[in-house]
CSV table of C-alpha atoms in Angstrom, one decimal:
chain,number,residue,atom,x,y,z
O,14,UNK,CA,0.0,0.0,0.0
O,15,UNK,CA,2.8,2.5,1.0
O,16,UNK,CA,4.5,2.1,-2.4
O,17,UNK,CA,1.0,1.9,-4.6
O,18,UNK,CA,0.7,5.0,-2.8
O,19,UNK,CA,3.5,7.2,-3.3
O,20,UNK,CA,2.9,5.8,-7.0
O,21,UNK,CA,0.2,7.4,-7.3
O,22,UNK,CA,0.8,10.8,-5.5
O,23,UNK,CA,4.2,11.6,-7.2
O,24,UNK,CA,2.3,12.5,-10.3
O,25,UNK,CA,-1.0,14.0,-8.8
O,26,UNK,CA,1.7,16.4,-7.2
O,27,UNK,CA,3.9,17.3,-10.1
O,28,UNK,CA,0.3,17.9,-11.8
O,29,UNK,CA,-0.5,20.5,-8.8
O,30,UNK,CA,2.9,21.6,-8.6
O,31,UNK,CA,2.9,22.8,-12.6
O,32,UNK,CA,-0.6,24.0,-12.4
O,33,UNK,CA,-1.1,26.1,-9.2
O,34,UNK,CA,2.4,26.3,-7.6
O,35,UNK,CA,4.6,25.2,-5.0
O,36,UNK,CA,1.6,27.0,-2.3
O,37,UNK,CA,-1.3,24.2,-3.3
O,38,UNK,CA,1.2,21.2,-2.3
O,39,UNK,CA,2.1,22.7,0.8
O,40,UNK,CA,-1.4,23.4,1.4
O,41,UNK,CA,-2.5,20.2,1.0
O,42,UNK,CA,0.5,18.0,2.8
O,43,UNK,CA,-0.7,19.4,5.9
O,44,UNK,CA,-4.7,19.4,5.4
O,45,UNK,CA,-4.3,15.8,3.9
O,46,UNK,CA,-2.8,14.2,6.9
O,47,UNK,CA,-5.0,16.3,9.6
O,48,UNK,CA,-7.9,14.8,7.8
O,49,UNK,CA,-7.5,11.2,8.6
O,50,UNK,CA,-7.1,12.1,12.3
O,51,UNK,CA,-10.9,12.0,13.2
O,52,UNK,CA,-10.8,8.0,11.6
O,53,UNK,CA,-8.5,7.0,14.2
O,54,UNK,CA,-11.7,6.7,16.8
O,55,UNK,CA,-12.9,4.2,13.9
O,56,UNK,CA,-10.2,1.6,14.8
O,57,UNK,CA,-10.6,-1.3,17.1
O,58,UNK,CA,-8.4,-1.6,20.1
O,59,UNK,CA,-8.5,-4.5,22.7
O,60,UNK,CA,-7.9,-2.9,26.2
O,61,UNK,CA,-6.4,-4.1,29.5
O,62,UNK,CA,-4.0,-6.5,27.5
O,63,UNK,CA,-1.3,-7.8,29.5
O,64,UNK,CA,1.6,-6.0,28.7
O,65,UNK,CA,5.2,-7.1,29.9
O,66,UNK,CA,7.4,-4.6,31.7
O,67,UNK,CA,9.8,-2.6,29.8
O,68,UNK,CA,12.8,-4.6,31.5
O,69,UNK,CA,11.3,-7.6,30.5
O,70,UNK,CA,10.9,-6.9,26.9
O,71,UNK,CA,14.6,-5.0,26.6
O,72,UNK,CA,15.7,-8.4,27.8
O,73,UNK,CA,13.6,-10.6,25.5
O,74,UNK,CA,15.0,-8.2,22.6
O,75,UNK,CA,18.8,-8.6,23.8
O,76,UNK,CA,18.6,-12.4,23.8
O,77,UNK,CA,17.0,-11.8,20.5
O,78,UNK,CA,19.6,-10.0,19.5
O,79,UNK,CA,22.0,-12.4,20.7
O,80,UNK,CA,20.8,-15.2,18.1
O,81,UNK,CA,23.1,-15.2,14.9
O,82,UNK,CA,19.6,-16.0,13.2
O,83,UNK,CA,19.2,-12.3,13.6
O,84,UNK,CA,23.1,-10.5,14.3
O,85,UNK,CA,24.2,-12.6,11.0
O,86,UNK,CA,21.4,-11.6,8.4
O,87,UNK,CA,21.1,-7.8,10.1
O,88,UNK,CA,24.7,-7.7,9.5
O,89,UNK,CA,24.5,-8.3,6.2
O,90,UNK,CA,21.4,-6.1,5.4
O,91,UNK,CA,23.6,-2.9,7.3
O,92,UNK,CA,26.8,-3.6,5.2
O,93,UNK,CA,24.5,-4.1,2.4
O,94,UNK,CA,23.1,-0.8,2.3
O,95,UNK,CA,25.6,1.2,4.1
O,96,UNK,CA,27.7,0.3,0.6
O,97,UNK,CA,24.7,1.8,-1.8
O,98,UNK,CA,26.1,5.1,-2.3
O,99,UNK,CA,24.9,7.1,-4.6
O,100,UNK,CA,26.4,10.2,-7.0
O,101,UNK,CA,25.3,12.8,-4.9
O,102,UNK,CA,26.1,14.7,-7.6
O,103,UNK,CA,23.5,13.2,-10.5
O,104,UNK,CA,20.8,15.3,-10.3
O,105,UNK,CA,23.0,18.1,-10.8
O,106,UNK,CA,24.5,17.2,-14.0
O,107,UNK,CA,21.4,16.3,-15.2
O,108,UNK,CA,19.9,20.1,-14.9
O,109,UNK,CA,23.1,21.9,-15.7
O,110,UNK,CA,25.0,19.6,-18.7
O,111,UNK,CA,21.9,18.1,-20.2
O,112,UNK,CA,19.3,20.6,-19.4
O,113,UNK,CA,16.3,18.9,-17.7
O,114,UNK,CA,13.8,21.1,-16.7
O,115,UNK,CA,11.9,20.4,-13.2
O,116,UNK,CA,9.5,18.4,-15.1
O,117,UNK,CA,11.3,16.4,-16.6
O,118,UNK,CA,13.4,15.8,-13.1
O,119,UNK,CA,9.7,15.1,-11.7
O,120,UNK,CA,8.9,12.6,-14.7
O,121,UNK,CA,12.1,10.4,-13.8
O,122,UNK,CA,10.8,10.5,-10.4
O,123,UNK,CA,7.6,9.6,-11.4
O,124,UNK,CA,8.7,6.8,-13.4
O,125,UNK,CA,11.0,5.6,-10.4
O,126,UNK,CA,7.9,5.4,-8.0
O,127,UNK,CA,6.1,3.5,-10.7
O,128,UNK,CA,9.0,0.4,-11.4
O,129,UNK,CA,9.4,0.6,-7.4
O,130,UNK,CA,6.4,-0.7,-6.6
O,131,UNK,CA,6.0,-3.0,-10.5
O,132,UNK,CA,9.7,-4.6,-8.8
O,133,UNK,CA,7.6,-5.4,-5.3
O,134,UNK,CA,4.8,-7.3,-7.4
O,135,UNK,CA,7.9,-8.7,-9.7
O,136,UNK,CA,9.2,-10.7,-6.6
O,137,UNK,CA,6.0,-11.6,-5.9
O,138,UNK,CA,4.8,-13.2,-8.7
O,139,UNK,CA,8.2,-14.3,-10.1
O,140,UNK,CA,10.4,-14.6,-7.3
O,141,UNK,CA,9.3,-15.3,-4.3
O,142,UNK,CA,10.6,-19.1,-5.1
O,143,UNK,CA,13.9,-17.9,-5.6
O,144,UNK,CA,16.7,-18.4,-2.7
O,145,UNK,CA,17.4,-14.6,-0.9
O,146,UNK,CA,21.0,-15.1,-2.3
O,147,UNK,CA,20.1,-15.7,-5.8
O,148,UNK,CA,17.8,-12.3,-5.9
O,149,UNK,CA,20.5,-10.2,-4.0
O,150,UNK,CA,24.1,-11.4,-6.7
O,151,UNK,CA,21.3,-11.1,-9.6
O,152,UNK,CA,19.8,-7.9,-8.4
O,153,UNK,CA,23.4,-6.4,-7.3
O,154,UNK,CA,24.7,-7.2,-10.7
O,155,UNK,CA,22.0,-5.7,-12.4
O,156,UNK,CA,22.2,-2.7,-10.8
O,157,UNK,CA,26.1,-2.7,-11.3
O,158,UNK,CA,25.2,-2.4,-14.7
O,159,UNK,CA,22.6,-0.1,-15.1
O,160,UNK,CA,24.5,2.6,-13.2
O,161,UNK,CA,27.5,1.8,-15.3
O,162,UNK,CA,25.3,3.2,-18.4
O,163,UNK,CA,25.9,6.3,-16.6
O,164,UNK,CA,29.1,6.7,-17.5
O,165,UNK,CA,27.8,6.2,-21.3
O,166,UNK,CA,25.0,9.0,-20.5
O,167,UNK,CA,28.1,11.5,-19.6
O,168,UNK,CA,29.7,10.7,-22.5
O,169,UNK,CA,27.2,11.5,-24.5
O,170,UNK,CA,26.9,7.4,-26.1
O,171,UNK,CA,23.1,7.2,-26.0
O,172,UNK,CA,22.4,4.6,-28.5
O,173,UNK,CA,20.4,7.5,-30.6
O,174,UNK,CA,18.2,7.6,-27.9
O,175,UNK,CA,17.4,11.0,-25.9
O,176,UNK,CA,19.5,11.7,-23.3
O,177,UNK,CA,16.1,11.7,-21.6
O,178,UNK,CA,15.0,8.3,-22.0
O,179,UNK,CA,18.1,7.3,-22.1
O,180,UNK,CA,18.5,8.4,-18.1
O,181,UNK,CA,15.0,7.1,-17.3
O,182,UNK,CA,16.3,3.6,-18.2
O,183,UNK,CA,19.1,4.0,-15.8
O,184,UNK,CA,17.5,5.9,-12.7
O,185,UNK,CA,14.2,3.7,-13.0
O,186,UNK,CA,15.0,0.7,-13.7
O,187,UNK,CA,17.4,0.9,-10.4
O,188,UNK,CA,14.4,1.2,-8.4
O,189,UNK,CA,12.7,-1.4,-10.1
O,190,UNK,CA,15.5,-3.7,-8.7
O,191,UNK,CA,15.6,-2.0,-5.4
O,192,UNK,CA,11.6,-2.7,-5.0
O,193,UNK,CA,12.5,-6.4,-5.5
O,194,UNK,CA,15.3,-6.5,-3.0
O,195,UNK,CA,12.4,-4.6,-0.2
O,196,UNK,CA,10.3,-7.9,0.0
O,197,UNK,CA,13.0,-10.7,1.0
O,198,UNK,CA,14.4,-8.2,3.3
O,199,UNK,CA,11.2,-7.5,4.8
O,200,UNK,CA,10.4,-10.9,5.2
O,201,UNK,CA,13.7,-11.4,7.2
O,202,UNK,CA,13.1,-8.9,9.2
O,203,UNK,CA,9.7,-10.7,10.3
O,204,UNK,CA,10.6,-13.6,11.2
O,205,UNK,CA,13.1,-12.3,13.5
O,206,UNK,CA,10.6,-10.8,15.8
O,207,UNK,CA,10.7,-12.3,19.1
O,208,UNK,CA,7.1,-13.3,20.5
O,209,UNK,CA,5.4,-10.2,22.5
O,210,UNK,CA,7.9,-8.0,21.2
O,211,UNK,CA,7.5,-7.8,17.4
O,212,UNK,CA,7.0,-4.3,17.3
O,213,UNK,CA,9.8,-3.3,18.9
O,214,UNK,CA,11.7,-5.6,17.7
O,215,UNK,CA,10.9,-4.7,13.8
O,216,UNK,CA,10.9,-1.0,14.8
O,217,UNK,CA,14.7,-1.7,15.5
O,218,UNK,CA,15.6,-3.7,12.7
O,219,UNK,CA,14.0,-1.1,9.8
O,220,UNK,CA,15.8,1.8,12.0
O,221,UNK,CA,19.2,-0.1,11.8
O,222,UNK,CA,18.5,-0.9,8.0
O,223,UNK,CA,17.3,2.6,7.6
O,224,UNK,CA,20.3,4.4,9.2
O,225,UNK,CA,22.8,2.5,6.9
O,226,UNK,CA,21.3,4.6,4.1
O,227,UNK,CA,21.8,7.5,5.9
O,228,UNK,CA,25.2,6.7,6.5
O,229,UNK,CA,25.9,6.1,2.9
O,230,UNK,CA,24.1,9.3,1.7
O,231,UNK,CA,26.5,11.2,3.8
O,232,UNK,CA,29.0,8.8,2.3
O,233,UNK,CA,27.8,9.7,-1.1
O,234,UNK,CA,28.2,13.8,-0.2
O,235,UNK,CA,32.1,13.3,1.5
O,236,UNK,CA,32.8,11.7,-1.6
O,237,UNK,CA,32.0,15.2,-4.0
O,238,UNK,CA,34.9,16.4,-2.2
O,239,UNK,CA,38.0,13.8,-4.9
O,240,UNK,CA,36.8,15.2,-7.8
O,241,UNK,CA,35.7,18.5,-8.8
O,242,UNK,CA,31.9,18.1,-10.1
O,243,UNK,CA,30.6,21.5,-9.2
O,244,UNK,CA,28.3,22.8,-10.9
O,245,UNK,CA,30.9,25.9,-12.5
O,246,UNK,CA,33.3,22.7,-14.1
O,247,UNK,CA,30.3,21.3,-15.5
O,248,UNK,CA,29.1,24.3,-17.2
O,249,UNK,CA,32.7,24.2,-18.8
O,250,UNK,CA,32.4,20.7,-20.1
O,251,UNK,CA,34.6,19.4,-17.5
O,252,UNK,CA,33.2,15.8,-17.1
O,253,UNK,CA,36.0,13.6,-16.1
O,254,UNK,CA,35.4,14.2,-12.4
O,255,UNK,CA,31.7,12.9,-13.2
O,256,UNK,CA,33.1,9.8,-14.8
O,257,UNK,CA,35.2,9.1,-12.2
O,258,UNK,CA,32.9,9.5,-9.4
O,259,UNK,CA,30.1,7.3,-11.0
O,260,UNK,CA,32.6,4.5,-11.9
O,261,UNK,CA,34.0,4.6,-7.7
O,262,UNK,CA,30.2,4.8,-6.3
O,263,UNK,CA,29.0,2.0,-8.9
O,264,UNK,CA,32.2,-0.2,-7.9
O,265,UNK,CA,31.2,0.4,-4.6
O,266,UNK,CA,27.9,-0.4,-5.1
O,267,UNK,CA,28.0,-4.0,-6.7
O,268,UNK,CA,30.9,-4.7,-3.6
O,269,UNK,CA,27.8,-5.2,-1.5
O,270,UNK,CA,27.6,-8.8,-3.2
O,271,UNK,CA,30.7,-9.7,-1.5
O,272,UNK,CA,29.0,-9.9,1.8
O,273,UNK,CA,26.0,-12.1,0.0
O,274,UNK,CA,27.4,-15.4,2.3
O,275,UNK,CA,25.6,-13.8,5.3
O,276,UNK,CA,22.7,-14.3,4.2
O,277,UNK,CA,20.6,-16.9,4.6
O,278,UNK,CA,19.4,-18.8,1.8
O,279,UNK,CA,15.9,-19.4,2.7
O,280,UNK,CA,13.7,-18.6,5.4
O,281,UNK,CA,14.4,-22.6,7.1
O,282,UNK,CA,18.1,-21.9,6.7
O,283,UNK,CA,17.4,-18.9,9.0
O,284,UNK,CA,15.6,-20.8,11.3
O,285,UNK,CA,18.6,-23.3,11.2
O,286,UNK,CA,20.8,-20.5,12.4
O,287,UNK,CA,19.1,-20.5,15.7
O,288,UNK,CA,20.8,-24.0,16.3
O,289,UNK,CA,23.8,-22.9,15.5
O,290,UNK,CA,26.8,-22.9,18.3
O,291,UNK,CA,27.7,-19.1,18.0
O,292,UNK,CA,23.7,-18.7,18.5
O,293,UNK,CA,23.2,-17.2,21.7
O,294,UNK,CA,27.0,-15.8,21.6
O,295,UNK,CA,26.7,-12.5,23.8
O,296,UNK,CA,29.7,-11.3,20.9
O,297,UNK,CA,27.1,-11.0,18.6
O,298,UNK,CA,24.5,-8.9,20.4
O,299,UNK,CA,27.5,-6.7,21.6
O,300,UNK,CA,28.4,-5.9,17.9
O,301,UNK,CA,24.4,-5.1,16.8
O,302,UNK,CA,23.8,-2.7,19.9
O,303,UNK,CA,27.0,-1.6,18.8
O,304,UNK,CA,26.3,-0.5,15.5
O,305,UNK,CA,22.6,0.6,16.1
O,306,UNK,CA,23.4,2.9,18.8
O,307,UNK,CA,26.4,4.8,16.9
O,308,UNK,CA,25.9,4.3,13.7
């Protein structure tokens, strides 16, 4: 639903946005949201559940924690997408060198909402009998490529296509993997969930998945500083700094796959894990608080 939905608000807001300003969509991301507030007295709530004590649940999560059924795959998914740094710089390049206009820049996101949530039903109908390994290398790889077309984009090789289709392929299709990488990942991450705790326990594992991709957007930005891709160079044809930076953030990229032997293969080799002799191993759990707390 989340995805179906920003699918179809990205273009009923770049419709609003071109025909009454940047004031309308303001206006109405604050009325929008204030106006499902009166449906919360609609929902059903069971009351006077018993509910364990916060000590009791920190330490049901920690032992949790502890399993390498959960410190093994989270590890993976954190290297995974601390490594998917971007070219902080793309979006430039594609306004000052080849000229997009903001509806155009809107269009690619659009289109990027659109092959996000097609990837999600992809998965589903086509490969949700496929091992979690096999979608991440073929996914990883895929993507490697894609964002190496990039570099043909900057060159100015586009196949006598237009530069603009030519960089929907590359930006959308992207998302269309990522959306089938969210479901396996997803799945993981419910499984995991202790008894009487899942919502803490997922709350933790999406914020330690989602802080990685913070960390590697602020990866992405340190990494304007090696080459000169201002926005002054690029308006003198100075594109080799461009190059460079896409070929170092795809390499990094596809690197992710190296750390693909983390990963379970299938939901009953996760479950296998939990037998495993470093399960339990207070090492583990040491290293996950670790990393959630200061990173």
């Amino acid at each position: 639903c989340r995805f179906f939905g920003l699918m179809i608000a990205a273009p009923c807001s770049t419709v609003i946005y071109s025909t009454y300003g940047p004031k309308a969509v303001v206006v109405l991301m604050a009325a929008l949201p204030a106006s499902i507030v009166p449906l919360i007295y609609g929902l059903k709530e069971t009351k006077n559940v018993p509910v364990a004590s916060t000590k009791e649940q920190c330490a049901e999560i920690y032992q949790t924690v502890c399993s390498r059924a959960v410190w093994q795959p989270m590890g993976f998914v954190y290297l995974y997408n601390v490594l998917q740094v971007g070219n902080a710089a793309w979006k430039q390049f594609l306004k000052t060198v080849l000229g997009f206009t903001s509806n155009q820049l809107n269009a690619l996101l659009i289109a990027a909402y659109v092959l996000l949530w097609l990837g999600i039903m992809a998965y589903k109908k086509f490969f949700i009998n496929w091992s979690w390994r096999s979608v991440y290398v073929t996914t990883t790889l895929l993507n490697g490529i894609f964002s190496a077309l990039q570099i043909l984009l900057i060159k100015g090789i586009t196949f006598g296509l237009s530069p603009f289709i030519f960089a929907l392929g590359d930006d959308a299709f992207a998302d269309f993997i990522g959306g089938i990488q969210f479901l396996p990942t997803t799945i993981m991450m419910v499984h995991l969930c202790p008894s009487g705790s899942e919502g803490a326990s997922y709350a933790m594992f999406t914020t330690m998945s989602n802080s990685a991709y913070t960390l590697a957007s602020a990866f992405s930005t340190l990494l304007l500083g090696v080459w000169d891709v201002s926005k002054e160079v690029m308006e003198r044809g100075e594109l080799t700094g461009m190059v460079n930076l896409t070929a170092l953030t795809t390499c990094i990229q596809v690197s992710g796959v190296l750390f693909v032997g983390l990963l379970p293969r299938t939901k009953d080799d996760l479950s296998n894990l939990h037998a495993d002799p470093m399960s339990g191993s207070k090492i583990g759990g040491v290293f996950f608080f670790f990393f959630f707390c200061f990173w």
